[in-house]
Tab-separated table of C-alpha atoms in Angstrom:
chain	number	residue	atom	x	y	z
A	1	MET	CA	-33.399	-34.520	14.151
A	2	ALA	CA	-30.147	-32.864	14.761
A	3	THR	CA	-28.389	-32.168	11.450
A	4	THR	CA	-25.065	-30.808	10.517
A	5	ILE	CA	-24.639	-27.561	8.521
A	6	ILE	CA	-23.369	-29.585	5.427
A	7	GLU	CA	-26.781	-31.490	5.310
A	8	LYS	CA	-28.556	-28.311	5.885
A	9	ILE	CA	-27.352	-26.328	3.023
A	10	TRP	CA	-27.435	-29.898	0.585
A	11	LYS	CA	-30.966	-30.195	1.435
A	12	GLU	CA	-31.964	-26.624	0.471
A	13	HIS	CA	-29.799	-26.778	-2.986
A	14	GLU	CA	-30.873	-30.457	-3.804
A	15	LEU	CA	-33.107	-30.136	-7.012
A	16	ALA	CA	-33.016	-33.863	-7.785
A	17	VAL	CA	-31.448	-37.001	-7.406
A	18	ASP	CA	-30.688	-39.741	-10.378
A	19	ASP	CA	-30.588	-43.569	-10.643
A	20	ASP	CA	-26.813	-43.456	-9.661
A	21	GLY	CA	-27.427	-41.646	-6.294
A	22	ARG	CA	-26.032	-38.327	-7.583
A	23	SER	CA	-27.758	-35.244	-6.484
A	24	LEU	CA	-28.293	-32.134	-8.840
A	25	ILE	CA	-27.359	-29.281	-6.672
A	26	TYR	CA	-28.361	-25.346	-7.567
A	27	ILE	CA	-24.939	-23.364	-7.438
A	28	ASP	CA	-25.512	-19.877	-5.967
A	29	ARG	CA	-22.497	-18.275	-7.086
A	30	HIS	CA	-19.744	-19.503	-9.596
A	31	LEU	CA	-16.336	-17.889	-9.440
A	32	THR	CA	-14.082	-18.496	-12.664
A	33	HIS	CA	-10.541	-17.408	-13.957
A	34	GLU	CA	-8.428	-17.500	-17.055
A	35	VAL	CA	-6.880	-21.091	-16.883
A	36	THR	CA	-9.666	-23.461	-16.491
A	37	SER	CA	-12.495	-21.290	-18.218
A	38	PRO	CA	-11.449	-21.164	-22.135
A	39	VAL	CA	-12.250	-24.575	-23.168
A	40	ALA	CA	-15.640	-24.483	-21.141
A	41	PHE	CA	-16.411	-21.192	-22.974
A	42	GLU	CA	-15.720	-22.470	-26.290
A	43	ASP	CA	-17.597	-25.546	-25.726
A	44	LEU	CA	-20.875	-23.073	-24.952
A	45	ARG	CA	-20.046	-21.155	-28.406
A	46	ILE	CA	-19.724	-24.489	-30.160
A	47	ARG	CA	-22.955	-25.659	-28.946
A	48	GLY	CA	-24.883	-22.313	-29.086
A	49	ARG	CA	-25.310	-22.169	-25.454
A	50	LYS	CA	-25.499	-18.873	-23.336
A	51	LEU	CA	-24.649	-18.562	-19.619
A	52	ARG	CA	-27.637	-19.701	-17.498
A	53	ARG	CA	-27.047	-16.937	-14.810
A	54	PRO	CA	-24.376	-14.740	-15.687
A	55	ASP	CA	-25.254	-12.319	-13.060
A	56	LEU	CA	-24.074	-15.152	-10.290
A	57	THR	CA	-20.917	-15.546	-12.322
A	58	VAL	CA	-17.442	-13.600	-11.612
A	59	ALA	CA	-14.740	-13.879	-13.605
A	60	VAL	CA	-11.309	-12.855	-12.635
A	61	MET	CA	-7.670	-12.678	-13.874
A	62	ASP	CA	-5.321	-14.161	-11.241
A	63	HIS	CA	-3.604	-17.392	-11.878
A	64	ASN	CA	-1.042	-16.557	-14.468
A	65	VAL	CA	-0.930	-12.569	-14.577
A	66	PRO	CA	2.389	-11.010	-14.034
A	67	THR	CA	2.990	-9.552	-10.771
A	68	GLY	CA	5.415	-7.162	-11.662
A	69	PRO	CA	4.466	-3.157	-12.793
A	70	ARG	CA	1.179	-3.216	-14.604
A	71	GLU	CA	2.419	-0.638	-17.193
A	72	GLU	CA	4.893	-3.411	-18.640
A	73	PRO	CA	3.854	-5.756	-21.459
A	74	ILE	CA	2.793	-9.279	-20.444
A	75	ARG	CA	5.871	-11.149	-21.904
A	76	ASP	CA	4.699	-14.620	-21.534
A	77	GLU	CA	2.813	-15.706	-24.331
A	78	LEU	CA	0.418	-18.051	-22.957
A	79	SER	CA	-0.640	-15.734	-20.024
A	80	TYR	CA	-1.379	-13.298	-22.707
A	81	LYS	CA	-3.381	-15.653	-24.684
A	82	GLN	CA	-5.588	-16.808	-21.603
A	83	MET	CA	-5.949	-13.129	-20.474
A	84	GLN	CA	-7.301	-12.215	-23.641
A	85	ALA	CA	-9.729	-15.045	-24.148
A	86	LEU	CA	-11.118	-13.948	-20.704
A	87	TYR	CA	-11.665	-10.537	-21.921
A	88	LYS	CA	-13.622	-11.703	-24.790
A	89	ASN	CA	-15.418	-14.577	-23.113
A	90	SER	CA	-16.506	-12.117	-20.479
A	91	GLU	CA	-17.717	-9.760	-22.872
A	92	ASP	CA	-19.519	-12.354	-25.254
A	93	PHE	CA	-21.405	-13.883	-22.315
A	94	GLU	CA	-22.020	-10.599	-20.402
A	95	THR	CA	-20.592	-11.902	-17.105
A	96	MET	CA	-18.732	-9.318	-14.774
A	97	LEU	CA	-14.783	-9.569	-15.048
A	98	LEU	CA	-11.982	-8.415	-12.638
A	99	ASP	CA	-9.526	-7.670	-15.312
A	100	TYR	CA	-5.694	-7.200	-14.763
A	101	TYR	CA	-6.272	-3.415	-14.338
A	102	SER	CA	-9.235	-3.659	-12.186
A	103	PRO	CA	-8.612	-2.024	-8.598
A	104	PHE	CA	-10.461	-5.366	-7.382
A	105	GLN	CA	-8.408	-7.783	-9.194
A	106	GLY	CA	-6.807	-10.589	-7.116
A	107	ILE	CA	-6.532	-14.144	-6.233
A	108	ILE	CA	-10.329	-15.960	-6.655
A	109	HIS	CA	-10.411	-17.100	-3.145
A	110	ILE	CA	-9.346	-13.852	-1.897
A	111	ILE	CA	-11.719	-11.510	-3.707
A	112	GLY	CA	-14.494	-13.737	-3.136
A	113	PRO	CA	-15.015	-13.419	0.492
A	114	GLU	CA	-13.524	-9.639	0.893
A	115	LEU	CA	-16.425	-8.495	-1.859
A	116	GLY	CA	-18.932	-10.241	0.060
A	117	LEU	CA	-19.424	-12.337	-2.928
A	118	THR	CA	-19.196	-15.306	-0.452
A	119	LEU	CA	-21.966	-15.653	2.112
A	120	PRO	CA	-22.924	-18.207	4.373
A	121	GLY	CA	-25.491	-20.753	3.433
A	122	MET	CA	-24.779	-20.415	-0.255
A	123	THR	CA	-23.163	-23.305	-2.805
A	124	LEU	CA	-20.083	-21.934	-4.447
A	125	ALA	CA	-18.265	-23.589	-7.254
A	126	ALA	CA	-14.831	-22.552	-8.905
A	127	GLY	CA	-12.579	-24.155	-11.390
A	128	ASP	CA	-9.527	-24.445	-8.778
A	129	SER	CA	-9.070	-26.973	-6.061
A	130	HIS	CA	-8.895	-24.702	-3.136
A	131	THR	CA	-12.323	-23.406	-3.432
A	132	SER	CA	-12.993	-25.119	-0.022
A	133	THR	CA	-11.402	-21.745	1.353
A	134	HIS	CA	-15.199	-20.127	1.349
A	135	GLY	CA	-16.217	-22.746	3.719
A	136	ALA	CA	-14.814	-20.669	6.265
A	137	LEU	CA	-17.715	-18.405	6.048
A	138	GLY	CA	-20.335	-20.987	6.143
A	139	ALA	CA	-20.623	-21.376	2.197
A	140	LEU	CA	-20.509	-25.032	0.734
A	141	ALA	CA	-17.827	-24.702	-1.984
A	142	PHE	CA	-16.650	-26.979	-4.388
A	143	GLY	CA	-13.560	-26.815	-6.817
A	144	ILE	CA	-14.434	-28.473	-10.017
A	145	GLY	CA	-12.902	-29.495	-13.366
A	146	THR	CA	-13.317	-27.842	-16.753
A	147	SER	CA	-16.525	-29.982	-17.896
A	148	GLU	CA	-18.035	-29.215	-14.618
A	149	VAL	CA	-17.327	-25.561	-15.195
A	150	GLU	CA	-19.143	-25.742	-18.409
A	151	HIS	CA	-22.016	-27.408	-16.793
A	152	VAL	CA	-22.721	-24.819	-14.338
A	153	PHE	CA	-22.164	-22.089	-17.122
A	154	ALA	CA	-24.945	-23.841	-18.921
A	155	THR	CA	-27.353	-24.810	-15.975
A	156	GLN	CA	-26.135	-23.152	-12.732
A	157	THR	CA	-25.996	-26.626	-11.287
A	158	LEU	CA	-23.604	-29.585	-10.590
A	159	TRP	CA	-24.198	-33.383	-10.440
A	160	LEU	CA	-22.410	-34.568	-7.289
A	161	LYS	CA	-22.296	-37.575	-5.422
A	162	LYS	CA	-23.083	-36.623	-1.738
A	163	PRO	CA	-19.921	-36.725	0.215
A	164	LYS	CA	-19.901	-38.210	3.652
A	165	THR	CA	-19.448	-35.955	6.606
A	166	MET	CA	-16.206	-35.737	9.056
A	167	GLU	CA	-15.898	-33.675	12.191
A	168	ILE	CA	-12.736	-32.373	13.206
A	169	LYS	CA	-12.792	-31.155	16.675
A	170	VAL	CA	-9.971	-28.813	17.801
A	171	SER	CA	-9.283	-27.722	21.507
A	172	GLY	CA	-6.525	-25.915	23.097
A	173	SER	CA	-5.213	-22.505	22.492
A	174	LEU	CA	-2.385	-21.751	19.843
A	175	GLY	CA	0.526	-20.002	21.405
A	176	GLN	CA	2.504	-16.911	20.707
A	177	GLY	CA	3.915	-17.648	17.028
A	178	VAL	CA	1.898	-20.373	16.245
A	179	TYR	CA	-0.755	-19.855	13.832
A	180	SER	CA	-3.707	-21.511	11.691
A	181	LYS	CA	-1.171	-22.597	9.036
A	182	ASP	CA	0.498	-24.355	11.422
A	183	LEU	CA	-2.720	-26.056	12.925
A	184	ALA	CA	-3.726	-26.865	9.271
A	185	LEU	CA	-0.106	-28.528	8.470
A	186	PHE	CA	-0.353	-30.465	11.966
A	187	LEU	CA	-3.861	-31.764	10.945
A	188	ILE	CA	-2.687	-32.853	7.519
A	189	GLY	CA	-0.016	-34.740	8.670
A	190	GLN	CA	-2.247	-36.415	11.393
A	191	LEU	CA	-5.018	-37.538	8.610
A	192	GLY	CA	-2.490	-37.947	5.487
A	193	THR	CA	-2.893	-36.659	2.150
A	194	GLY	CA	-5.837	-39.169	1.624
A	195	GLY	CA	-7.498	-38.951	5.080
A	196	GLY	CA	-10.258	-36.679	3.980
A	197	ILE	CA	-11.301	-38.500	0.464
A	198	GLY	CA	-14.962	-38.699	0.128
A	199	HIS	CA	-15.721	-36.284	2.952
A	200	ILE	CA	-16.724	-32.850	3.633
A	201	LEU	CA	-14.821	-31.974	6.677
A	202	GLU	CA	-16.578	-29.438	9.230
A	203	TYR	CA	-14.202	-27.894	11.563
A	204	THR	CA	-15.553	-27.505	15.465
A	205	GLY	CA	-14.309	-26.598	19.060
A	206	GLU	CA	-13.017	-24.169	20.961
A	207	THR	CA	-9.702	-23.489	18.920
A	208	ILE	CA	-11.859	-22.971	15.568
A	209	ARG	CA	-14.201	-20.486	17.850
A	210	SER	CA	-11.418	-18.497	18.722
A	211	MET	CA	-10.187	-18.053	15.061
A	212	THR	CA	-10.624	-14.899	12.981
A	213	PRO	CA	-12.212	-15.304	9.557
A	214	ASP	CA	-9.100	-14.717	8.017
A	215	GLU	CA	-7.380	-17.796	10.146
A	216	ARG	CA	-10.455	-20.163	9.342
A	217	MET	CA	-9.876	-19.350	5.512
A	218	THR	CA	-6.401	-20.431	5.777
A	219	LEU	CA	-7.437	-23.760	7.627
A	220	CYS	CA	-10.426	-24.263	5.298
A	221	ASN	CA	-8.073	-23.711	2.185
A	222	LEU	CA	-5.911	-26.630	3.181
A	223	SER	CA	-8.261	-29.127	3.573
A	224	THR	CA	-7.876	-29.993	-0.121
A	225	GLU	CA	-4.373	-31.234	0.939
A	226	ALA	CA	-6.225	-34.009	2.982
A	227	GLY	CA	-8.084	-35.056	0.105
A	228	ALA	CA	-11.396	-33.473	1.120
A	229	ARG	CA	-13.748	-32.809	-1.110
A	230	SER	CA	-14.501	-29.649	0.735
A	231	SER	CA	-14.746	-28.101	4.279
A	232	ILE	CA	-16.645	-25.699	6.193
A	233	ILE	CA	-17.238	-23.901	9.482
A	234	SER	CA	-20.567	-23.036	11.069
A	235	PRO	CA	-20.989	-19.137	10.975
A	236	ASP	CA	-20.972	-17.186	14.041
A	237	ASP	CA	-20.913	-13.630	15.040
A	238	LYS	CA	-17.401	-13.261	13.606
A	239	THR	CA	-18.629	-14.241	10.338
A	240	PHE	CA	-21.638	-11.764	10.240
A	241	ASN	CA	-19.360	-8.752	11.243
A	242	TYR	CA	-16.765	-9.800	8.678
A	243	VAL	CA	-19.566	-9.959	5.974
A	244	ARG	CA	-21.372	-6.906	7.043
A	245	GLY	CA	-20.577	-3.985	4.864
A	246	ARG	CA	-19.018	-5.610	1.868
A	247	ALA	CA	-19.463	-4.733	-1.669
A	248	PHE	CA	-22.136	-7.604	-2.411
A	249	ALA	CA	-23.185	-8.497	1.032
A	250	PRO	CA	-26.916	-7.635	1.844
A	251	ASP	CA	-27.492	-4.102	2.308
A	252	GLU	CA	-28.175	-2.576	6.028
A	253	ASP	CA	-31.768	-3.136	5.707
A	254	ASP	CA	-31.663	-6.793	4.731
A	255	PHE	CA	-28.876	-7.740	6.605
A	256	ASN	CA	-30.492	-8.390	10.088
A	257	GLU	CA	-32.830	-10.805	8.249
A	258	ALA	CA	-30.050	-12.443	6.495
A	259	VAL	CA	-28.339	-13.127	10.010
A	260	GLU	CA	-31.331	-14.236	11.445
A	261	TYR	CA	-31.350	-17.056	8.851
A	262	TRP	CA	-27.539	-17.536	8.605
A	263	ARG	CA	-27.649	-18.428	12.452
A	264	THR	CA	-30.122	-21.625	11.597
A	265	LEU	CA	-27.120	-22.972	9.634
A	266	ALA	CA	-24.956	-23.746	12.335
A	267	SER	CA	-24.551	-27.470	13.171
A	268	ASP	CA	-27.012	-28.647	15.973
A	269	PRO	CA	-25.267	-29.639	19.076
A	270	ASN	CA	-26.321	-33.344	18.706
A	271	ALA	CA	-25.424	-33.499	15.136
A	272	THR	CA	-23.717	-36.907	14.149
A	273	TYR	CA	-21.066	-37.520	11.412
A	274	ASP	CA	-19.971	-40.303	9.449
A	275	LYS	CA	-16.540	-39.799	11.405
A	276	SER	CA	-15.099	-37.510	13.862
A	277	TYR	CA	-11.644	-36.949	15.347
A	278	SER	CA	-10.746	-34.708	18.113
A	279	PHE	CA	-7.195	-33.111	18.382
A	280	ASP	CA	-5.746	-30.922	21.419
A	281	VAL	CA	-3.403	-28.387	19.850
A	282	SER	CA	-2.230	-27.061	23.339
A	283	GLY	CA	1.804	-26.719	22.768
A	284	LEU	CA	1.514	-27.020	19.088
A	285	LYS	CA	5.080	-25.829	17.547
A	286	PRO	CA	5.565	-24.062	14.105
A	287	MET	CA	5.217	-26.709	11.311
A	288	VAL	CA	7.823	-27.069	8.419
A	289	THR	CA	7.199	-29.531	5.588
A	290	TRP	CA	10.130	-31.441	4.521
A	291	GLY	CA	8.627	-33.660	1.779
A	292	THR	CA	7.060	-33.382	-1.738
A	293	ASN	CA	3.326	-33.449	-0.076
A	294	PRO	CA	1.936	-31.199	2.603
A	295	SER	CA	1.408	-34.409	5.185
A	296	MET	CA	5.254	-34.632	5.202
A	297	VAL	CA	5.691	-32.359	7.846
A	298	VAL	CA	7.283	-31.798	11.468
A	299	PRO	CA	7.634	-28.935	13.996
A	300	VAL	CA	10.514	-26.805	13.340
A	301	THR	CA	12.232	-27.884	16.551
A	302	GLY	CA	12.447	-31.378	14.851
A	303	SER	CA	14.651	-33.034	12.283
A	304	ILE	CA	14.250	-34.925	9.055
A	305	PRO	CA	12.827	-38.245	9.434
A	306	SER	CA	14.608	-41.685	8.353
A	307	PRO	CA	12.546	-43.918	5.817
A	308	ASP	CA	13.135	-46.815	8.481
A	309	GLN	CA	10.491	-44.693	10.573
A	310	PHE	CA	7.651	-45.509	8.406
A	311	GLU	CA	6.003	-48.520	7.535
A	312	ALA	CA	7.650	-50.508	4.383
A	313	SER	CA	4.975	-49.634	1.756
A	314	ARG	CA	5.899	-45.894	2.245
A	315	ARG	CA	9.753	-46.145	2.188
A	316	PRO	CA	10.344	-45.770	-1.457
A	317	GLY	CA	8.248	-42.608	-1.526
A	318	ILE	CA	9.819	-41.239	1.456
A	319	GLU	CA	13.115	-41.921	0.082
A	320	ALA	CA	12.208	-40.211	-3.462
A	321	ALA	CA	10.978	-37.087	-1.660
A	322	LEU	CA	14.218	-36.680	0.290
A	323	LYS	CA	16.237	-37.055	-2.719
A	324	TYR	CA	14.441	-34.785	-4.588
A	325	MET	CA	14.563	-32.384	-1.798
A	326	GLY	CA	18.070	-33.037	-1.338
A	327	LEU	CA	17.791	-33.831	2.694
A	328	THR	CA	19.429	-36.329	5.153
A	329	PRO	CA	17.767	-38.181	7.614
A	330	GLY	CA	18.510	-36.538	11.133
A	331	GLN	CA	19.212	-33.126	9.876
A	332	ALA	CA	17.783	-30.537	11.904
A	333	ILE	CA	15.116	-28.329	10.530
A	334	THR	CA	16.901	-25.047	11.636
A	335	ASP	CA	19.932	-26.162	9.614
A	336	ILE	CA	18.115	-26.006	6.661
A	337	LYS	CA	19.258	-22.947	4.438
A	338	VAL	CA	16.723	-21.482	2.020
A	339	ASP	CA	17.366	-19.580	-1.326
A	340	ARG	CA	13.972	-17.606	-1.918
A	341	VAL	CA	11.001	-16.967	0.501
A	342	PHE	CA	7.514	-16.367	-1.189
A	343	ILE	CA	4.625	-14.589	1.018
A	344	GLY	CA	1.513	-15.119	-0.863
A	345	SER	CA	-1.233	-17.351	-2.286
A	346	CYS	CA	-4.735	-17.826	-1.561
A	347	THR	CA	-3.547	-19.670	1.569
A	348	ASN	CA	-1.531	-16.867	3.246
A	349	SER	CA	-1.958	-13.222	1.328
A	350	ARG	CA	-4.654	-11.566	3.334
A	351	LEU	CA	-4.048	-8.472	5.220
A	352	SER	CA	-3.642	-9.995	8.280
A	353	ASP	CA	-0.987	-12.396	6.990
A	354	LEU	CA	1.292	-9.589	5.432
A	355	THR	CA	0.544	-7.767	8.947
A	356	ILE	CA	2.291	-10.731	11.041
A	357	ALA	CA	5.278	-10.927	8.646
A	358	ALA	CA	5.687	-7.376	8.852
A	359	ARG	CA	5.960	-7.547	12.583
A	360	VAL	CA	8.745	-10.248	12.073
A	361	VAL	CA	10.644	-7.947	9.304
A	362	LYS	CA	10.306	-4.523	10.780
A	363	GLY	CA	13.659	-3.033	11.433
A	364	ARG	CA	15.671	-6.226	10.054
A	365	LYS	CA	17.040	-7.023	6.608
A	366	VAL	CA	16.669	-10.034	4.332
A	367	SER	CA	19.853	-12.297	4.498
A	368	ASN	CA	22.310	-11.493	1.634
A	369	SER	CA	21.674	-15.392	0.489
A	370	VAL	CA	17.845	-14.941	-0.015
A	371	ARG	CA	15.811	-13.241	-2.470
A	372	ALA	CA	12.453	-12.653	-0.957
A	373	MET	CA	9.197	-11.555	-2.304
A	374	VAL	CA	5.579	-10.388	-0.946
A	375	VAL	CA	2.573	-10.995	-3.338
A	376	PRO	CA	-0.558	-9.372	-2.015
A	377	GLY	CA	-3.766	-11.697	-2.580
A	378	SER	CA	-5.500	-8.933	-4.095
A	379	GLN	CA	-5.186	-5.349	-5.180
A	380	TYR	CA	-7.543	-4.158	-2.596
A	381	VAL	CA	-5.262	-5.976	0.055
A	382	LYS	CA	-2.120	-4.376	-1.498
A	383	ARG	CA	-3.775	-0.727	-1.314
A	384	ASN	CA	-4.723	-1.550	2.346
A	385	ALA	CA	-1.325	-2.795	3.341
A	386	GLU	CA	0.269	0.248	1.811
A	387	ARG	CA	-2.106	2.561	3.823
A	388	LYS	CA	-0.421	0.837	6.874
A	389	GLY	CA	3.001	1.279	5.597
A	390	LEU	CA	3.647	-2.347	5.421
A	391	HIS	CA	5.134	-2.204	2.047
A	392	SER	CA	7.580	0.382	3.351
A	393	ILE	CA	8.603	-2.053	6.019
A	394	PHE	CA	9.394	-4.755	3.454
A	395	LEU	CA	10.892	-2.842	1.006
A	396	GLU	CA	13.458	-1.399	3.501
A	397	ALA	CA	14.289	-5.064	4.762
A	398	GLY	CA	14.955	-6.038	1.057
A	399	PHE	CA	11.787	-7.809	-0.036
A	400	GLU	CA	10.086	-7.531	-3.280
A	401	TRP	CA	6.897	-5.724	-2.953
A	402	ARG	CA	4.432	-7.107	-6.074
A	403	ASN	CA	0.949	-6.961	-7.329
A	404	ALA	CA	-1.665	-9.446	-6.906
A	405	GLY	CA	-2.016	-12.919	-8.211
A	406	CYS	CA	-1.335	-16.342	-7.562
A	407	SER	CA	2.462	-15.881	-8.444
A	408	MET	CA	5.304	-18.499	-7.245
A	409	CYS	CA	2.277	-20.729	-5.919
A	410	ILE	CA	1.451	-21.980	-9.027
A	411	GLY	CA	4.535	-21.238	-11.065
A	412	MET	CA	2.778	-20.459	-14.131
A	413	ASN	CA	4.432	-17.013	-14.945
A	414	GLU	CA	7.854	-15.803	-14.377
A	415	ASP	CA	7.812	-15.952	-10.634
A	416	GLN	CA	9.434	-19.303	-10.569
A	417	LEU	CA	12.238	-21.169	-8.516
A	418	LEU	CA	15.100	-22.013	-10.519
A	419	PRO	CA	16.203	-25.985	-10.269
A	420	GLY	CA	17.627	-26.799	-7.001
A	421	GLU	CA	16.412	-23.469	-5.303
A	422	ARG	CA	14.929	-24.155	-2.110
A	423	ALA	CA	12.030	-21.828	-0.616
A	424	ALA	CA	10.235	-21.086	2.315
A	425	SER	CA	6.729	-20.592	1.150
A	426	THR	CA	3.220	-19.496	2.626
A	427	THR	CA	1.497	-21.640	-0.282
A	428	ASN	CA	-0.377	-24.496	-0.004
A	429	ARG	CA	1.460	-27.398	-2.005
A	430	ASN	CA	5.139	-28.537	-1.972
A	431	PHE	CA	4.761	-31.171	-4.982
A	432	GLU	CA	7.675	-31.762	-7.266
A	433	ASN	CA	8.255	-28.680	-9.689
A	434	ARG	CA	5.086	-26.996	-8.292
A	435	GLN	CA	7.168	-23.737	-7.760
A	436	GLY	CA	9.180	-24.296	-10.915
A	437	PRO	CA	11.227	-27.103	-12.595
A	438	GLY	CA	13.503	-28.526	-9.946
A	439	GLY	CA	12.131	-26.164	-7.226
A	440	ARG	CA	12.178	-27.461	-3.598
A	441	THR	CA	9.620	-25.815	-1.334
A	442	HIS	CA	9.049	-26.103	2.527
A	443	LEU	CA	5.267	-25.016	3.494
A	444	VAL	CA	5.440	-22.577	6.617
A	445	SER	CA	3.433	-19.646	8.127
A	446	PRO	CA	4.158	-16.034	7.114
A	447	ALA	CA	5.775	-15.588	10.359
A	448	MET	CA	8.108	-18.447	9.739
A	449	ALA	CA	8.685	-17.581	6.184
A	450	ALA	CA	9.550	-13.705	7.052
A	451	ALA	CA	12.084	-15.082	9.552
A	452	ALA	CA	13.830	-17.420	7.280
A	453	ALA	CA	14.360	-14.512	4.840
A	454	ILE	CA	16.137	-12.659	7.644
A	455	GLU	CA	18.066	-15.518	9.040
A	456	GLY	CA	18.669	-17.277	5.647
A	457	HIS	CA	17.503	-20.783	7.201
A	458	PHE	CA	14.297	-21.919	9.371
A	459	VAL	CA	14.103	-20.654	12.713
A	460	ASP	CA	11.808	-21.055	15.666
A	461	ILE	CA	9.869	-17.982	15.268
A	462	THR	CA	8.117	-18.460	18.828
A	463	GLN	CA	11.833	-17.567	20.345
A	464	TRP	CA	11.680	-14.152	18.295
A	465	ASP	CA	11.004	-10.713	19.505
A	466	MET	CA	8.454	-9.184	17.073
A	467	ALA	CA	7.467	-5.787	16.687
A	468	GLU	CA	4.411	-4.387	18.404
A	469	ALA	CA	1.174	-4.322	16.452
A	470	ILE	CA	1.561	-2.391	13.378
């Protein structure tokens, strides 16, 4: 019987099914950070429990770490306390910690793949909503809450209601200046923020096959914004080549055997899904969000919609979004000026993202009206970017070059928008107050963000001359 990769991995990890139809799923890897773990660790102490598999748990500091110079003191009291708690909890419960000063510290969804902690066929859990990122490498990955974090700590398992399956089949080539971020925003606009609720999405089709693993990670990362429980892409040779040689990947003696198994995971050609959608993205333009959720999105060549264009039940929400964002129906996207530009987050802070942005920036200067910053996704990405000279390109243009962390994406540290400030951001969420109280966020690709920093407003990057490959 033809089956999907979702069903294959689920079946191999299902330990039991209860009377309510929930499955007890074994978790191969647990990633945890300083924000969602303290209560879970403390509950273990109160109950006198140990970590079931400390060797399968990796802790990292990412969400509210300062991204300025590491020799400076940590000024935010809450950040300091949470980081200190993770130091103690990792020591007490004997699990690996990539702390503030680790050369491999970074955002949880960046360090997992780049260190080989994420592998095809795994089940993976993390106390963060964008854990679906890891599905790009063929892992079945779940974002979990604090109580579930404690359950994985104590049992190395999760009780889960089996989601339905949804195929998103994508065909057509992405043109020059159009990236996986644009594709992801387009798909969210088509599906809506609730279109994936109760489902695991599997991305298929020629467009997906042509993507690099980094590009696939951006796509899977944003599946959460369509309401999906998770997302996944069947592993292929690009996946295997990406994983090979990474620190926690199988060593060379075992790697070929692992690949033989990983190849069996791909969804069978005639596998069926609970829902299936097809999209031809030939001619897709760079996308820009205009509202207060990622489905409120239009091409950069478009304009701000009117509430009258939507069904009556949605109009109050559209009107509220336009009021918060300070935008007027009919206003051209390219007429929107920005105050801040943020290139970073678990969505778009990999070396490939920074390279694309640097190609836009090279030889140009940031607008006098804009404050722009680049925050690499990990210290490993930062070092590699500096080896390529990307930091010099950004600094010469007038960008700030920071250390790794979630930074302005979540606004849990000093990297925040001021009330009323408008940002072009490579992050995943444009919710009200997300990047700072009263801050206005437009989601875009790294290339679009970089161009907005130079011009002071949104521009169609497909019409720009970019520097040759760096």
